[in-house]
Amino acid sequence: MKYYDVEPVYTEEELGKVEAQTVEVPDLLGLTIAEATDKIIKAGLESNITIEVEAERIVKSQFPKAGEKVVKGSVVTLILN
């Protein structure tokens, strides 16, 4: 985890373990909640939706951003329209 924008320093062995546990965050922008949640689960991640919503709402932003590498099981937060 980055702390104060300081990049972590790993040994080759540690780096291999970290990379083996990372997955790419899918692009969820413009998807319905159902579609986004399905992609999140298929990527091995968990979703974080903090309000009661209708399934037809559309994702307008996400964190982490699409394409970032995160540890499998990480939470993806969705901001809806």
CSV table of N, CA and C in Angstrom, one decimal:
chain,number,residue,atom,x,y,z
A,1,MET,N,0.9,-1.2,0.0
A,1,MET,CA,0.0,0.0,0.0
A,1,MET,C,0.9,1.2,0.0
A,2,LYS,N,0.6,2.2,-0.8
A,2,LYS,CA,1.4,3.4,-0.9
A,2,LYS,C,1.0,4.2,0.4
A,3,TYR,N,2.0,4.9,0.9
A,3,TYR,CA,1.8,5.7,2.1
A,3,TYR,C,2.6,7.0,1.8
A,4,TYR,N,1.9,8.1,1.8
A,4,TYR,CA,2.6,9.4,1.5
A,4,TYR,C,3.3,9.4,0.2
A,5,ASP,N,2.8,8.7,-0.8
A,5,ASP,CA,3.4,8.6,-2.1
A,5,ASP,C,4.8,8.0,-2.1
A,6,VAL,N,5.1,7.2,-1.1
A,6,VAL,CA,6.4,6.5,-1.1
A,6,VAL,C,6.1,5.1,-1.6
A,7,GLU,N,6.9,4.7,-2.7
A,7,GLU,CA,6.7,3.4,-3.3
A,7,GLU,C,7.3,2.3,-2.4
A,8,PRO,N,6.7,1.2,-2.2
A,8,PRO,CA,7.2,0.1,-1.4
A,8,PRO,C,8.4,-0.5,-2.1
A,9,VAL,N,9.4,-1.0,-1.3
A,9,VAL,CA,10.5,-1.7,-1.9
A,9,VAL,C,10.4,-3.2,-1.5
A,10,TYR,N,10.5,-4.0,-2.5
A,10,TYR,CA,10.3,-5.5,-2.3
A,10,TYR,C,11.6,-6.2,-2.8
A,11,THR,N,11.8,-7.4,-2.1
A,11,THR,CA,12.8,-8.3,-2.6
A,11,THR,C,12.2,-9.0,-3.8
A,12,GLU,N,13.0,-9.7,-4.6
A,12,GLU,CA,12.5,-10.4,-5.8
A,12,GLU,C,11.4,-11.4,-5.4
A,13,GLU,N,11.6,-12.1,-4.3
A,13,GLU,CA,10.6,-13.1,-3.8
A,13,GLU,C,9.3,-12.4,-3.4
A,14,GLU,N,9.4,-11.3,-2.6
A,14,GLU,CA,8.2,-10.6,-2.2
A,14,GLU,C,7.5,-10.1,-3.4
A,15,LEU,N,8.2,-9.5,-4.4
A,15,LEU,CA,7.6,-9.0,-5.6
A,15,LEU,C,6.8,-10.1,-6.3
A,16,GLY,N,7.4,-11.2,-6.4
A,16,GLY,CA,6.7,-12.3,-7.1
A,16,GLY,C,5.4,-12.7,-6.4
A,17,LYS,N,5.4,-12.7,-5.1
A,17,LYS,CA,4.2,-13.0,-4.3
A,17,LYS,C,3.2,-11.9,-4.5
A,18,VAL,N,3.6,-10.7,-4.5
A,18,VAL,CA,2.6,-9.6,-4.6
A,18,VAL,C,2.0,-9.6,-6.0
A,19,GLU,N,2.8,-9.8,-7.0
A,19,GLU,CA,2.3,-9.8,-8.4
A,19,GLU,C,1.4,-11.0,-8.6
A,20,ALA,N,1.6,-12.1,-8.0
A,20,ALA,CA,0.8,-13.3,-8.1
A,20,ALA,C,-0.6,-13.1,-7.5
A,21,GLN,N,-0.7,-12.1,-6.6
A,21,GLN,CA,-2.0,-11.9,-5.9
A,21,GLN,C,-2.7,-10.7,-6.5
A,22,THR,N,-2.2,-10.0,-7.5
A,22,THR,CA,-2.8,-8.8,-8.1
A,22,THR,C,-3.7,-9.2,-9.3
A,23,VAL,N,-4.7,-8.4,-9.5
A,23,VAL,CA,-5.6,-8.5,-10.6
A,23,VAL,C,-5.8,-7.1,-11.2
A,24,GLU,N,-6.2,-7.0,-12.4
A,24,GLU,CA,-6.5,-5.7,-13.0
A,24,GLU,C,-7.9,-5.3,-12.8
A,25,VAL,N,-8.1,-4.0,-12.4
A,25,VAL,CA,-9.5,-3.5,-12.1
A,25,VAL,C,-10.2,-3.3,-13.5
A,26,PRO,N,-11.4,-3.9,-13.6
A,26,PRO,CA,-12.1,-3.7,-14.9
A,26,PRO,C,-12.7,-2.3,-15.1
A,27,ASP,N,-12.9,-1.9,-16.3
A,27,ASP,CA,-13.5,-0.7,-16.6
A,27,ASP,C,-15.0,-0.8,-16.4
A,28,LEU,N,-15.6,-0.1,-15.5
A,28,LEU,CA,-17.0,-0.2,-15.1
A,28,LEU,C,-17.9,1.0,-15.5
A,29,LEU,N,-17.2,2.0,-16.1
A,29,LEU,CA,-17.9,3.2,-16.4
A,29,LEU,C,-19.0,3.0,-17.5
A,30,GLY,N,-20.2,3.5,-17.2
A,30,GLY,CA,-21.3,3.4,-18.1
A,30,GLY,C,-22.1,2.1,-18.0
A,31,LEU,N,-21.7,1.2,-17.1
A,31,LEU,CA,-22.4,-0.1,-16.8
A,31,LEU,C,-23.5,0.1,-15.8
A,32,THR,N,-24.5,-0.8,-15.8
A,32,THR,CA,-25.5,-0.8,-14.8
A,32,THR,C,-24.9,-1.4,-13.5
A,33,ILE,N,-25.5,-1.3,-12.4
A,33,ILE,CA,-25.0,-1.9,-11.2
A,33,ILE,C,-24.8,-3.4,-11.3
A,34,ALA,N,-25.8,-4.0,-11.9
A,34,ALA,CA,-25.8,-5.5,-12.1
A,34,ALA,C,-24.6,-5.9,-13.0
A,35,GLU,N,-24.4,-5.2,-14.1
A,35,GLU,CA,-23.3,-5.5,-15.0
A,35,GLU,C,-21.9,-5.2,-14.3
A,36,ALA,N,-21.8,-4.1,-13.6
A,36,ALA,CA,-20.6,-3.7,-12.9
A,36,ALA,C,-20.3,-4.8,-11.8
A,37,THR,N,-21.3,-5.1,-11.0
A,37,THR,CA,-21.1,-6.1,-10.0
A,37,THR,C,-20.6,-7.4,-10.5
A,38,ASP,N,-21.2,-7.9,-11.6
A,38,ASP,CA,-20.8,-9.1,-12.2
A,38,ASP,C,-19.4,-9.1,-12.7
A,39,LYS,N,-18.9,-8.0,-13.3
A,39,LYS,CA,-17.5,-7.9,-13.7
A,39,LYS,C,-16.6,-7.8,-12.5
A,40,ILE,N,-17.0,-7.2,-11.4
A,40,ILE,CA,-16.2,-7.1,-10.2
A,40,ILE,C,-15.9,-8.5,-9.7
A,41,ILE,N,-17.0,-9.2,-9.5
A,41,ILE,CA,-16.9,-10.6,-9.0
A,41,ILE,C,-16.1,-11.5,-9.9
A,42,LYS,N,-16.3,-11.4,-11.2
A,42,LYS,CA,-15.5,-12.2,-12.1
A,42,LYS,C,-14.0,-11.9,-12.0
A,43,ALA,N,-13.6,-10.6,-11.7
A,43,ALA,CA,-12.2,-10.2,-11.5
A,43,ALA,C,-11.6,-10.7,-10.2
A,44,GLY,N,-12.5,-11.2,-9.3
A,44,GLY,CA,-12.0,-11.6,-8.0
A,44,GLY,C,-12.0,-10.5,-7.0
A,45,LEU,N,-12.8,-9.5,-7.2
A,45,LEU,CA,-12.8,-8.3,-6.3
A,45,LEU,C,-14.1,-8.2,-5.7
A,46,GLU,N,-14.3,-7.3,-4.8
A,46,GLU,CA,-15.6,-7.0,-4.1
A,46,GLU,C,-16.0,-5.6,-4.4
A,47,SER,N,-17.3,-5.4,-4.4
A,47,SER,CA,-17.9,-4.1,-4.6
A,47,SER,C,-18.3,-3.4,-3.3
A,48,ASN,N,-18.3,-2.1,-3.4
A,48,ASN,CA,-18.7,-1.2,-2.3
A,48,ASN,C,-19.7,-0.2,-2.8
A,49,ILE,N,-21.0,-0.5,-2.6
A,49,ILE,CA,-22.1,0.5,-3.0
A,49,ILE,C,-22.7,0.9,-1.7
A,50,THR,N,-22.7,2.2,-1.4
A,50,THR,CA,-23.1,2.6,-0.1
A,50,THR,C,-24.5,3.1,0.1
A,51,ILE,N,-25.3,3.1,-1.0
A,51,ILE,CA,-26.7,3.6,-0.9
A,51,ILE,C,-27.6,2.6,-1.5
A,52,GLU,N,-28.9,2.7,-1.1
A,52,GLU,CA,-29.9,1.8,-1.8
A,52,GLU,C,-30.1,2.4,-3.2
A,53,VAL,N,-30.1,1.6,-4.2
A,53,VAL,CA,-30.2,2.1,-5.5
A,53,VAL,C,-31.0,1.2,-6.4
A,54,GLU,N,-31.5,1.7,-7.5
A,54,GLU,CA,-32.2,0.9,-8.5
A,54,GLU,C,-31.1,0.2,-9.4
A,55,ALA,N,-31.4,-1.0,-9.8
A,55,ALA,CA,-30.4,-1.7,-10.6
A,55,ALA,C,-30.1,-1.0,-11.9
A,56,GLU,N,-30.9,-0.1,-12.4
A,56,GLU,CA,-30.7,0.6,-13.7
A,56,GLU,C,-29.8,1.8,-13.6
A,57,ARG,N,-29.4,2.2,-12.4
A,57,ARG,CA,-28.4,3.3,-12.2
A,57,ARG,C,-27.1,3.0,-12.9
A,58,ILE,N,-26.4,4.0,-13.4
A,58,ILE,CA,-25.2,3.8,-14.2
A,58,ILE,C,-24.0,4.3,-13.4
A,59,VAL,N,-22.9,3.5,-13.6
A,59,VAL,CA,-21.6,3.9,-12.9
A,59,VAL,C,-21.0,5.1,-13.7
A,60,LYS,N,-20.8,6.2,-12.9
A,60,LYS,CA,-20.1,7.4,-13.5
A,60,LYS,C,-18.7,7.5,-13.1
A,61,SER,N,-18.3,6.8,-12.0
A,61,SER,CA,-16.9,6.9,-11.6
A,61,SER,C,-16.6,5.7,-10.7
A,62,GLN,N,-15.3,5.3,-10.6
A,62,GLN,CA,-15.0,4.2,-9.8
A,62,GLN,C,-13.6,4.4,-9.2
A,63,PHE,N,-13.4,3.7,-8.1
A,63,PHE,CA,-12.1,3.7,-7.4
A,63,PHE,C,-11.8,2.3,-6.9
A,64,PRO,N,-10.7,1.8,-7.2
A,64,PRO,CA,-9.6,2.2,-8.1
A,64,PRO,C,-10.0,2.4,-9.6
A,65,LYS,N,-9.3,3.1,-10.3
A,65,LYS,CA,-9.6,3.4,-11.7
A,65,LYS,C,-9.3,2.1,-12.5
A,66,ALA,N,-10.0,2.0,-13.7
A,66,ALA,CA,-9.8,0.8,-14.6
A,66,ALA,C,-8.3,0.7,-15.0
A,67,GLY,N,-7.9,-0.5,-15.0
A,67,GLY,CA,-6.5,-0.8,-15.4
A,67,GLY,C,-5.5,-0.9,-14.3
A,68,GLU,N,-5.8,-0.3,-13.1
A,68,GLU,CA,-4.9,-0.4,-12.0
A,68,GLU,C,-4.8,-1.8,-11.5
A,69,LYS,N,-3.6,-2.2,-11.0
A,69,LYS,CA,-3.4,-3.5,-10.4
A,69,LYS,C,-3.6,-3.4,-8.9
A,70,VAL,N,-4.5,-4.3,-8.4
A,70,VAL,CA,-4.8,-4.3,-7.0
A,70,VAL,C,-4.7,-5.8,-6.5
A,71,VAL,N,-4.7,-6.0,-5.2
A,71,VAL,CA,-4.7,-7.3,-4.6
A,71,VAL,C,-6.0,-8.0,-4.8
A,72,LYS,N,-6.0,-9.2,-5.2
A,72,LYS,CA,-7.3,-9.9,-5.4
A,72,LYS,C,-8.1,-9.9,-4.1
A,73,GLY,N,-9.4,-9.6,-4.2
A,73,GLY,CA,-10.2,-9.5,-3.0
A,73,GLY,C,-10.4,-8.0,-2.6
A,74,SER,N,-9.7,-7.1,-3.2
A,74,SER,CA,-9.8,-5.7,-2.9
A,74,SER,C,-11.2,-5.2,-3.2
A,75,VAL,N,-11.6,-4.1,-2.6
A,75,VAL,CA,-12.9,-3.5,-2.8
A,75,VAL,C,-12.9,-2.4,-3.9
A,76,VAL,N,-13.8,-2.4,-4.8
A,76,VAL,CA,-14.0,-1.4,-5.8
A,76,VAL,C,-15.2,-0.6,-5.5
A,77,THR,N,-15.0,0.7,-5.3
A,77,THR,CA,-16.1,1.6,-4.9
A,77,THR,C,-16.7,2.2,-6.2
A,78,LEU,N,-18.0,2.2,-6.3
A,78,LEU,CA,-18.7,2.7,-7.4
A,78,LEU,C,-19.5,4.0,-7.1
A,79,ILE,N,-19.3,5.0,-7.9
A,79,ILE,CA,-20.1,6.3,-7.8
A,79,ILE,C,-21.1,6.2,-8.9
A,80,LEU,N,-22.4,6.4,-8.6
A,80,LEU,CA,-23.5,6.3,-9.5
A,80,LEU,C,-24.1,7.6,-9.9
A,81,ASN,N,-24.8,7.6,-11.1
A,81,ASN,CA,-25.4,8.8,-11.5
A,81,ASN,C,-26.7,9.1,-10.7
